[in-house]
Coordinates of N, CA and C in Angstrom, one line a residue:
Chain A
G2 N 0.8 -1.2 0.0 CA 0.0 0.0 0.0 C 0.9 1.3 0.0
A3 N 0.2 2.4 -0.1 CA 0.9 3.6 -0.1 C 0.9 4.2 1.3
V4 N 2.1 4.5 1.9 CA 2.2 5.0 3.2 C 2.7 6.4 3.3
V5 N 2.1 7.2 4.1 CA 2.5 8.5 4.4 C 2.8 8.7 5.8
S6 N 3.9 9.2 6.1 CA 4.3 9.4 7.5 C 4.3 10.9 7.8
Q7 N 4.2 11.3 9.1 CA 4.4 12.6 9.5 C 5.3 12.6 10.8
H8 N 6.1 13.7 10.8 CA 7.0 13.8 12.0 C 7.1 15.3 12.4
P9 N 6.9 15.6 13.7 CA 6.7 14.7 14.7 C 5.2 14.3 14.9
S10 N 4.9 13.4 15.7 CA 3.5 13.0 15.9 C 2.8 14.0 16.9
R11 N 3.6 14.5 17.8 CA 3.2 15.5 18.8 C 4.3 16.5 19.0
V12 N 3.9 17.7 19.2 CA 4.9 18.8 19.5 C 4.3 19.8 20.4
I13 N 5.0 20.2 21.4 CA 4.6 21.3 22.3 C 5.6 22.4 22.2
C14 N 5.2 23.6 22.0 CA 6.2 24.7 21.8 C 5.6 25.9 22.6
K15 N 6.6 26.9 22.8 CA 6.2 28.1 23.4 C 5.7 29.1 22.4
S16 N 4.8 30.0 22.8 CA 4.3 31.0 22.0 C 5.4 31.8 21.4
G17 N 5.4 32.1 20.1 CA 6.4 32.9 19.5 C 7.4 32.1 18.7
T18 N 7.5 30.8 19.0 CA 8.5 30.0 18.3 C 7.9 29.4 17.0
S19 N 8.8 28.9 16.2 CA 8.3 28.3 14.9 C 8.5 26.8 15.0
V20 N 7.6 26.1 14.3 CA 7.5 24.7 14.4 C 7.5 24.1 13.0
K21 N 8.3 23.1 12.7 CA 8.2 22.5 11.4 C 7.7 21.1 11.4
I22 N 6.8 20.8 10.6 CA 6.1 19.4 10.5 C 6.5 18.8 9.1
E23 N 7.0 17.6 9.2 CA 7.3 16.9 7.9 C 6.3 15.9 7.5
C24 N 6.1 15.8 6.2 CA 5.2 14.8 5.6 C 5.9 14.1 4.5
R25 N 6.0 12.8 4.6 CA 6.8 12.0 3.6 C 5.9 10.9 3.1
S26 N 6.0 10.7 1.8 CA 5.5 9.5 1.1 C 6.6 8.5 1.1
L27 N 6.3 7.4 1.8 CA 7.4 6.4 2.0 C 7.7 5.5 0.8
D28 N 6.7 5.1 0.1 CA 6.8 4.1 -0.9 C 6.2 4.5 -2.3
F29 N 6.1 5.8 -2.5 CA 5.6 6.3 -3.8 C 6.0 7.7 -3.9
Q30 N 6.0 8.2 -5.1 CA 6.3 9.6 -5.4 C 5.0 10.4 -5.5
A31 N 5.0 11.5 -4.8 CA 3.7 12.3 -4.7 C 3.8 13.5 -5.5
T32 N 3.0 13.6 -6.6 CA 3.0 14.8 -7.4 C 2.4 15.9 -6.6
T33 N 1.4 15.6 -5.8 CA 0.7 16.6 -5.1 C 0.6 16.3 -3.6
M34 N 0.7 17.2 -2.8 CA 0.5 17.0 -1.3 C -0.4 18.1 -0.8
F35 N -1.2 17.7 0.2 CA -2.2 18.6 0.8 C -1.9 18.7 2.3
W36 N -2.2 19.9 2.8 CA -2.2 20.1 4.3 C -3.6 20.5 4.8
Y37 N -4.0 19.8 5.9 CA -5.3 20.0 6.5 C -5.1 20.4 7.9
R38 N -6.1 21.0 8.5 CA -6.2 21.3 9.9 C -7.5 20.8 10.4
Q39 N -7.4 20.1 11.6 CA -8.6 19.5 12.1 C -8.8 19.9 13.6
F40 N -9.9 20.6 13.9 CA -10.2 21.0 15.2 C -11.1 19.8 15.8
P41 N -11.1 19.7 17.2 CA -11.8 18.7 17.9 C -13.3 18.6 17.4
K42 N -13.7 17.4 17.1 CA -15.1 17.2 16.7 C -15.5 18.0 15.4
Q43 N -14.6 18.4 14.7 CA -14.9 19.1 13.4 C -14.2 18.5 12.2
S44 N -14.6 18.9 11.1 CA -14.0 18.3 9.8 C -12.6 18.8 9.6
L45 N -12.0 18.1 8.6 CA -10.7 18.5 8.2 C -10.9 19.7 7.2
M46 N -10.1 20.8 7.5 CA -10.2 22.0 6.7 C -8.9 22.0 5.9
L47 N -9.1 22.1 4.6 CA -7.9 22.2 3.7 C -7.3 23.5 3.9
M48 N -5.9 23.5 4.1 CA -5.1 24.7 4.2 C -4.5 25.1 2.9
A49 N -3.9 24.1 2.3 CA -3.1 24.4 1.1 C -2.8 23.1 0.3
T50 N -2.6 23.4 -1.0 CA -2.2 22.3 -1.9 C -0.8 22.6 -2.5
S51 N 0.0 21.6 -2.6 CA 1.3 21.9 -3.1 C 1.8 20.9 -4.1
N52 N 2.3 21.3 -5.2 CA 2.9 20.5 -6.2 C 4.4 20.6 -6.1
E53 N 5.2 19.5 -6.3 CA 6.6 19.5 -6.2 C 7.2 20.5 -7.1
G54 N 8.0 21.3 -6.5 CA 8.8 22.3 -7.2 C 8.1 23.6 -7.5
S55 N 6.8 23.7 -7.0 CA 6.2 25.0 -7.3 C 5.5 25.5 -6.0
K56 N 5.1 26.8 -6.0 CA 4.5 27.4 -4.8 C 3.2 26.8 -4.5
A57 N 2.9 26.7 -3.2 CA 1.7 26.1 -2.7 C 0.5 27.1 -3.0
T58 N -0.7 26.4 -3.2 CA -1.9 27.2 -3.4 C -2.7 27.2 -2.1
Y59 N -2.8 28.3 -1.5 CA -3.5 28.4 -0.2 C -5.0 28.6 -0.3
E60 N -5.7 28.0 0.6 CA -7.1 28.3 0.7 C -7.4 29.7 1.2
Q61 N -8.6 30.2 0.9 CA -8.9 31.5 1.4 C -9.0 31.5 2.9
G62 N -8.4 32.6 3.5 CA -8.3 32.8 4.9 C -7.1 32.2 5.6
V63 N -6.3 31.4 4.8 CA -5.1 30.8 5.4 C -3.9 31.8 5.1
E64 N -3.2 32.1 6.2 CA -2.1 33.1 6.1 C -0.9 32.4 5.5
K65 N -0.5 32.9 4.3 CA 0.7 32.3 3.7 C 2.0 32.5 4.5
D66 N 2.1 33.7 5.1 CA 3.3 34.0 5.8 C 3.4 33.3 7.1
K67 N 2.3 32.8 7.6 CA 2.3 32.1 8.9 C 2.5 30.6 8.7
F68 N 1.9 30.1 7.7 CA 2.0 28.7 7.4 C 2.7 28.4 6.1
L69 N 4.0 28.3 6.3 CA 4.9 28.1 5.1 C 5.0 26.7 4.7
I70 N 4.7 26.5 3.4 CA 4.7 25.1 2.9 C 5.8 25.0 1.8
N71 N 6.6 23.9 2.0 CA 7.6 23.6 1.0 C 7.5 22.3 0.5
H72 N 7.4 22.1 -0.8 CA 7.3 20.7 -1.4 C 8.6 20.5 -2.2
A73 N 9.7 20.2 -1.5 CA 11.0 20.2 -2.1 C 11.3 19.0 -2.9
S74 N 10.6 18.0 -2.7 CA 10.9 16.7 -3.5 C 9.6 16.0 -3.7
L75 N 9.7 14.9 -4.5 CA 8.5 14.1 -4.7 C 8.1 13.3 -3.5
T76 N 8.9 13.3 -2.5 CA 8.5 12.5 -1.3 C 8.5 13.3 0.0
L77 N 8.6 14.6 -0.1 CA 8.7 15.3 1.2 C 8.0 16.7 1.0
S78 N 7.1 17.0 1.9 CA 6.6 18.3 2.1 C 6.7 18.7 3.5
T79 N 6.9 20.0 3.7 CA 7.0 20.5 5.1 C 6.0 21.7 5.3
L80 N 5.5 21.7 6.5 CA 4.7 22.8 6.9 C 5.3 23.5 8.2
T81 N 5.7 24.7 8.0 CA 6.3 25.5 9.1 C 5.3 26.5 9.7
V82 N 4.9 26.3 10.9 CA 4.1 27.3 11.6 C 5.0 28.3 12.2
T83 N 5.0 29.5 11.7 CA 5.9 30.6 12.1 C 5.2 31.4 13.2
S84 N 6.1 31.8 14.2 CA 5.6 32.6 15.3 C 4.3 32.0 15.9
A85 N 4.3 30.8 16.3 CA 3.1 30.1 16.7 C 2.4 30.7 17.9
H86 N 1.1 30.7 18.0 CA 0.4 31.2 19.1 C -0.6 30.2 19.6
P87 N -1.1 30.3 20.8 CA -2.1 29.2 21.2 C -3.2 28.9 20.3
E88 N -3.7 29.9 19.6 CA -4.8 29.7 18.6 C -4.4 28.8 17.4
D89 N -3.1 28.6 17.3 CA -2.6 27.7 16.2 C -2.6 26.2 16.7
S90 N -2.8 26.0 17.9 CA -2.9 24.6 18.5 C -4.0 23.9 17.7
S91 N -3.6 22.7 17.2 CA -4.6 21.9 16.4 C -3.9 20.7 16.0
F92 N -4.7 19.9 15.2 CA -4.2 18.7 14.7 C -3.9 18.9 13.2
Y93 N -2.7 18.7 12.7 CA -2.4 19.0 11.3 C -2.1 17.7 10.6
I94 N -2.8 17.6 9.5 CA -2.8 16.3 8.7 C -2.3 16.6 7.3
C95 N -1.5 15.7 6.8 CA -1.1 15.9 5.4 C -1.6 14.7 4.6
S96 N -1.7 14.9 3.3 CA -2.0 13.8 2.4 C -1.2 13.9 1.2
A97 N -1.0 12.8 0.4 CA -0.2 12.8 -0.7 C -1.0 12.0 -1.8
R98 N -0.8 12.5 -3.1 CA -1.4 11.9 -4.2 C -0.4 11.6 -5.3
R99 N -0.5 10.4 -5.8 CA 0.6 10.0 -6.8 C 0.5 10.9 -8.1
S100 N -0.6 11.1 -8.6 CA -0.8 11.7 -9.9 C -1.4 13.1 -9.8
G101 N -1.4 13.8 -10.8 CA -2.1 15.1 -10.9 C -3.6 15.0 -11.2
R102 N -4.1 13.8 -11.3 CA -5.5 13.5 -11.6 C -6.4 13.8 -10.3
A103 N -7.4 14.6 -10.5 CA -8.2 15.1 -9.4 C -8.9 14.0 -8.6
W104 N -9.2 12.9 -9.3 CA -10.0 11.9 -8.7 C -9.2 10.8 -8.1
D105 N -7.8 10.9 -8.2 CA -7.0 9.9 -7.7 C -7.0 9.9 -6.1
E106 N -6.8 8.8 -5.5 CA -6.8 8.7 -4.1 C -5.8 9.5 -3.4
Q107 N -6.1 10.2 -2.3 CA -5.2 10.8 -1.5 C -4.9 9.9 -0.3
F108 N -3.6 9.7 0.0 CA -3.2 8.9 1.1 C -2.8 9.8 2.2
F109 N -3.3 9.5 3.4 CA -3.2 10.5 4.5 C -2.2 10.0 5.5
G110 N -1.5 11.0 6.1 CA -0.6 10.7 7.2 C -1.4 10.6 8.5
P111 N -0.8 10.2 9.6 CA -1.5 10.0 10.9 C -1.7 11.3 11.6
G112 N -1.1 12.4 11.2 CA -1.4 13.6 11.8 C -0.3 14.0 12.8
T113 N -0.3 15.3 13.1 CA 0.6 16.0 14.1 C -0.2 16.8 15.0
R114 N -0.1 16.5 16.3 CA -0.8 17.3 17.3 C 0.1 18.5 17.8
L115 N -0.2 19.7 17.5 CA 0.6 20.8 17.9 C -0.1 21.5 19.1
T116 N 0.6 21.7 20.1 CA 0.1 22.5 21.3 C 1.1 23.7 21.5
V117 N 0.5 24.8 21.5 CA 1.3 26.1 21.7 C 1.0 26.7 23.1
L118 N 2.0 26.8 23.9 CA 1.7 27.2 25.3 C 1.8 28.7 25.4
Chain B
A11 N -18.7 27.0 -4.5 CA -18.2 26.4 -3.3 C -18.9 25.2 -3.0
Q12 N -18.2 24.3 -2.3 CA -18.9 23.0 -1.9 C -19.0 23.0 -0.4
S13 N -20.0 22.2 0.1 CA -20.1 22.0 1.5 C -20.7 20.6 1.7
V14 N -20.3 20.0 2.8 CA -20.7 18.6 3.1 C -21.3 18.6 4.5
T15 N -22.5 18.0 4.5 CA -23.2 17.9 5.8 C -23.3 16.4 6.2
Q16 N -22.8 16.0 7.3 CA -23.0 14.7 7.9 C -24.0 14.8 9.1
L17 N -25.1 14.3 8.9 CA -26.3 14.7 9.7 C -26.1 14.1 11.2
D18 N -25.4 13.0 11.3 CA -25.2 12.4 12.6 C -23.8 12.5 13.1
S19 N -23.5 13.0 14.2 CA -22.2 13.1 14.7 C -21.8 11.8 15.4
Q20 N -22.8 11.0 15.9 CA -22.5 9.7 16.5 C -23.6 8.8 16.2
V21 N -23.2 7.6 15.8 CA -24.1 6.5 15.6 C -23.7 5.2 16.3
P22 N -24.4 4.9 17.3 CA -24.2 3.7 18.1 C -25.0 2.5 17.5
V23 N -24.5 1.4 17.3 CA -25.2 0.2 16.9 C -24.6 -1.0 17.5
F24 N -25.4 -2.1 17.5 CA -25.0 -3.3 18.0 C -24.4 -4.2 16.9
E25 N -23.5 -5.0 17.2 CA -22.8 -5.9 16.3 C -23.8 -6.7 15.5
E26 N -23.5 -6.8 14.2 CA -24.3 -7.5 13.2 C -25.6 -6.8 12.8
A27 N -25.8 -5.6 13.3 CA -26.9 -4.8 12.8 C -26.5 -4.0 11.6
P28 N -27.5 -3.6 10.8 CA -27.2 -2.8 9.6 C -27.0 -1.3 10.1
V29 N -26.2 -0.6 9.3 CA -26.0 0.8 9.6 C -26.0 1.6 8.4
E30 N -26.5 2.9 8.5 CA -26.4 3.9 7.4 C -25.9 5.2 8.0
L31 N -24.9 5.7 7.4 CA -24.3 7.0 7.8 C -24.6 7.9 6.7
R32 N -25.2 9.0 7.1 CA -25.8 10.0 6.1 C -24.8 11.1 5.7
C33 N -24.9 11.4 4.5 CA -24.1 12.5 3.9 C -24.9 13.2 2.8
N34 N -25.0 14.5 3.0 CA -25.5 15.4 1.9 C -24.5 16.5 1.6
Y35 N -24.6 16.9 0.4 CA -23.6 17.9 -0.1 C -24.3 19.0 -0.8
S36 N -23.6 20.1 -0.9 CA -24.1 21.2 -1.7 C -23.0 21.7 -2.5
S37 N -23.3 21.9 -3.8 CA -22.3 22.4 -4.8 C -22.9 23.0 -6.0
S38 N -22.2 24.0 -6.5 CA -22.7 24.7 -7.7 C -22.1 24.0 -9.0
V39 N -21.2 23.0 -8.7 CA -20.6 22.3 -9.9 C -20.7 20.8 -9.6
S40 N -20.4 20.1 -10.7 CA -20.4 18.6 -10.5 C -19.3 18.1 -9.6
V41 N -19.5 17.1 -8.9 CA -18.5 16.7 -7.9 C -18.2 15.2 -8.0
Y42 N -17.0 14.8 -7.5 CA -16.7 13.5 -7.1 C -17.1 13.3 -5.7
L43 N -17.4 12.1 -5.2 CA -17.8 11.9 -3.9 C -17.0 10.8 -3.2
F44 N -16.6 10.9 -2.0 CA -15.7 10.0 -1.3 C -16.2 9.7 0.1
W45 N -15.9 8.5 0.6 CA -16.0 8.2 2.0 C -14.7 7.8 2.5
Y46 N -14.2 8.3 3.6 CA -13.0 7.9 4.2 C -13.3 7.4 5.7
V47 N -12.4 6.5 6.2 CA -12.5 6.1 7.5 C -11.2 6.3 8.3
Q48 N -11.4 6.7 9.5 CA -10.2 7.0 10.4 C -10.3 6.1 11.6
Y49 N -9.4 5.2 11.7 CA -9.3 4.4 13.0 C -8.4 5.2 13.9
P50 N -8.6 4.9 15.2 CA -7.8 5.6 16.3 C -6.3 5.6 16.0
N51 N -5.7 6.7 16.0 CA -4.2 6.9 15.8 C -3.8 6.5 14.5
Q52 N -4.6 6.5 13.5 CA -4.2 6.2 12.1 C -4.7 7.3 11.2
G53 N -4.1 7.3 10.0 CA -4.5 8.3 9.0 C -5.8 7.8 8.4
L54 N -6.4 8.8 7.6 CA -7.7 8.4 6.9 C -7.4 7.4 5.8
Q55 N -8.3 6.5 5.6 CA -8.2 5.6 4.5 C -9.4 5.7 3.7
L56 N -9.2 5.5 2.4 CA -10.4 5.6 1.4 C -11.2 4.3 1.5
L57 N -12.5 4.5 1.7 CA -13.4 3.4 1.7 C -14.0 3.1 0.4
L58 N -14.4 4.2 -0.3 CA -15.0 4.1 -1.6 C -15.1 5.5 -2.2
K59 N -15.4 5.5 -3.5 CA -15.6 6.8 -4.2 C -16.5 6.7 -5.3
Y60 N -17.2 7.7 -5.7 CA -18.1 7.8 -6.8 C -17.5 8.8 -7.8
L61 N -17.2 8.3 -9.0 CA -16.7 9.2 -10.1 C -17.8 9.3 -11.1
S62 N -18.3 8.2 -11.6 CA -19.4 8.3 -12.6 C -19.9 6.9 -12.8
G63 N -20.9 6.7 -13.7 CA -21.5 5.4 -13.9 C -22.5 5.0 -12.8
S64 N -22.5 3.7 -12.5 CA -23.4 3.2 -11.6 C -23.5 4.0 -10.3
T65 N -24.7 4.3 -9.8 CA -24.8 5.2 -8.6 C -24.5 4.4 -7.3
L66 N -24.6 3.0 -7.4 CA -24.2 2.2 -6.3 C -22.7 1.8 -6.4
V67 N -22.0 2.3 -5.3 CA -20.6 2.0 -5.3 C -20.2 1.1 -4.1
K68 N -19.5 0.1 -4.5 CA -19.0 -0.8 -3.4 C -17.6 -0.6 -3.0
G69 N -17.4 -0.6 -1.7 CA -16.0 -0.3 -1.2 C -15.4 -1.5 -0.5
I70 N -14.4 -1.1 0.3 CA -13.7 -2.1 1.1 C -14.5 -2.4 2.4
N71 N -14.2 -3.6 3.0 CA -14.8 -4.0 4.2 C -16.3 -4.1 4.2
G72 N -16.9 -4.4 3.1 CA -18.3 -4.6 2.9 C -19.2 -3.4 2.9
F73 N -18.6 -2.2 2.8 CA -19.4 -1.0 2.8 C -19.8 -0.7 1.3
E74 N -20.9 0.0 1.2 CA -21.4 0.5 -0.1 C -22.0 1.9 0.1
A75 N -22.1 2.7 -1.0 CA -22.8 3.9 -0.9 C -23.5 4.2 -2.2
E76 N -24.6 4.9 -2.0 CA -25.4 5.2 -3.2 C -25.5 6.7 -3.5
F77 N -25.1 7.1 -4.7 CA -25.2 8.5 -5.1 C -26.6 8.8 -5.5
N78 N -27.2 9.8 -5.0 CA -28.5 10.3 -5.4 C -28.4 11.7 -5.8
K79 N -28.4 12.0 -7.0 CA -28.2 13.3 -7.5 C -29.3 14.3 -7.2
S80 N -30.6 13.8 -7.3 CA -31.7 14.6 -7.0 C -31.7 15.1 -5.5
Q81 N -31.3 14.2 -4.6 CA -31.3 14.5 -3.2 C -29.9 15.0 -2.7
T82 N -29.0 15.1 -3.7 CA -27.6 15.5 -3.3 C -27.1 14.7 -2.1
S83 N -27.2 13.4 -2.2 CA -26.9 12.6 -1.0 C -25.9 11.5 -1.5
F84 N -25.1 11.0 -0.5 CA -24.2 9.9 -0.8 C -24.1 9.1 0.5
H85 N -25.1 8.4 0.9 CA -25.1 7.7 2.2 C -24.4 6.4 2.1
L86 N -23.7 6.2 3.2 CA -22.9 4.9 3.4 C -23.7 3.9 4.1
R87 N -23.6 2.7 3.7 CA -24.3 1.6 4.3 C -23.5 0.3 4.5
K88 N -23.8 -0.5 5.5 CA -23.3 -1.8 5.6 C -24.4 -2.6 6.2
P89 N -24.6 -3.8 5.7 CA -25.7 -4.7 6.1 C -25.5 -5.3 7.5
S90 N -24.2 -5.5 7.9 CA -24.0 -6.1 9.1 C -22.6 -5.7 9.7
V91 N -22.6 -4.9 10.7 CA -21.4 -4.3 11.2 C -20.6 -5.2 12.2
H92 N -19.4 -5.0 12.3 CA -18.5 -5.7 13.2 C -17.9 -4.7 14.2
I93 N -17.5 -5.2 15.3 CA -16.9 -4.3 16.4 C -15.7 -3.6 15.7
S94 N -15.0 -4.2 14.8 CA -13.8 -3.6 14.2 C -14.2 -2.4 13.3
D95 N -15.5 -2.2 13.0 CA -15.9 -1.1 12.2 C -16.0 0.2 13.0
T96 N -15.8 0.1 14.3 CA -15.8 1.3 15.1 C -14.7 2.2 14.7
A97 N -15.1 3.4 14.3 CA -14.2 4.4 13.8 C -14.9 5.7 13.4
E98 N -14.1 6.7 12.9 CA -14.7 7.9 12.5 C -14.8 7.9 11.0
Y99 N -16.0 8.2 10.4 CA -16.2 8.2 9.0 C -16.4 9.5 8.5
F100 N -15.7 9.9 7.4 CA -15.8 11.2 6.8 C -16.3 11.1 5.4
C101 N -17.3 11.9 5.0 CA -17.7 12.1 3.7 C -17.0 13.3 3.1
A102 N -16.6 13.2 1.8 CA -15.9 14.4 1.2 C -16.3 14.5 -0.3
V103 N -16.2 15.7 -0.7 CA -16.5 16.0 -2.2 C -15.2 16.7 -2.8
S104 N -15.2 16.6 -4.1 CA -14.2 17.2 -4.9 C -14.8 17.8 -6.2
D105 N -14.4 18.9 -6.5 CA -14.9 19.6 -7.7 C -14.4 18.8 -9.0
R106 N -15.3 18.4 -9.8 CA -14.9 17.6 -11.1 C -14.0 18.5 -12.0
G107 N -14.4 19.8 -12.0 CA -13.7 20.6 -12.9 C -12.4 21.2 -12.5
S108 N -12.0 20.8 -11.3 CA -10.7 21.4 -10.8 C -9.6 20.4 -11.0
T109 N -8.5 20.9 -11.5 CA -7.3 20.1 -11.7 C -6.6 19.8 -10.3
L110 N -6.9 20.6 -9.3 CA -6.2 20.3 -8.1 C -6.7 19.2 -7.3
G111 N -8.0 18.9 -7.5 CA -8.6 17.8 -6.8 C -8.7 17.9 -5.3
R112 N -9.0 19.2 -4.9 CA -9.1 19.4 -3.4 C -10.3 18.7 -2.8
L113 N -10.1 18.2 -1.6 CA -11.2 17.5 -0.9 C -11.8 18.4 0.1
Y114 N -13.2 18.4 0.2 CA -13.8 19.2 1.2 C -14.6 18.2 2.1
F115 N -14.4 18.2 3.3 CA -14.9 17.2 4.2 C -16.1 17.6 5.1
G116 N -16.9 16.6 5.4 CA -17.9 16.8 6.4 C -17.3 16.7 7.8
R117 N -18.1 16.9 8.8 CA -17.6 16.9 10.2 C -17.3 15.5 10.7
G118 N -17.7 14.5 10.0 CA -17.4 13.2 10.5 C -18.6 12.6 11.4
T119 N -18.7 11.3 11.3 CA -19.6 10.5 12.1 C -18.9 9.4 12.8
Q120 N -19.0 9.4 14.1 CA -18.3 8.4 14.9 C -19.3 7.2 15.0
L121 N -18.8 6.1 14.4 CA -19.6 4.9 14.4 C -19.0 4.0 15.6
T122 N -19.9 3.7 16.6 CA -19.5 2.8 17.6 C -20.3 1.5 17.6
V123 N -19.6 0.4 17.5 CA -20.3 -0.9 17.4 C -20.1 -1.6 18.7
W124 N -21.3 -1.9 19.3 CA -21.3 -2.6 20.6 C -21.6 -4.1 20.5
P125 N -20.9 -4.9 21.4 CA -21.1 -6.3 21.3 C -22.5 -6.7 21.8

C-alpha cells in the first residue's frame, strides 16, 4: 500500500516560536501534497495544496506567511508554523497523491498534534 | 463552493446490525464523492468513491454507498457491522472541474459498534 508518515506526531512549543512538520510519502512519489487542519469534533479543513517544485496554493483565509509550505521533493513536504500562538494549536494532517488527476486517491498521514503554550 | 453535511455526529449500533451513515452535499458544480474512515491513531483511509457510472458504489470492508443526484446525497451503508468497524467516518467532495482535486470534508460521524 501507499504509506504517508508525519513527523513529529506530537509537538509542544512556546508561543512565538516556529515549528516544522514533515510529511513523507514512503513508498511512492507524490505529485501533489495537501495540508489540512482539524479541530476537535470538526471536519478537516484544507489549508493548502502543493505540487513538487512550485509554490503552494493556499485556501482563502489561510495566512501564507504564517503557514509556510515547502514541497521540495516528490517524497517530502514541510509545513512550518511561524511565530506560533495558542490559537494555532490543532491537529495538522497531510495527504499525498501519486498523480495530478483530481479523482486519484489521497493517502493520509497519521497527523501531528501541535500544542502552543 | 462546496459543503458537506454529515447529519449524525455519533451512531451507536450493535454488532451484526445494519447501519447507514448519512451524507448530503451542496455544490454549484459537478462533484466526485468519497467516504474515508479513520481508525484511532491512524491516517484516513479511502473506503469508496463515486466518479461516474453506476450510482451504487461498493468499497472495502463490505461498505457501499449510493449516489442520489436529486437529493444530493451519498449515504454509506453496511448490512452487518462488526466491532472492528468502530471508527470515525468522513464524507468528502471534490470539484470535477478542478485540476487540483481538493477535498472538502464533512464533520465526521463516529460509528461505535457494541457487542
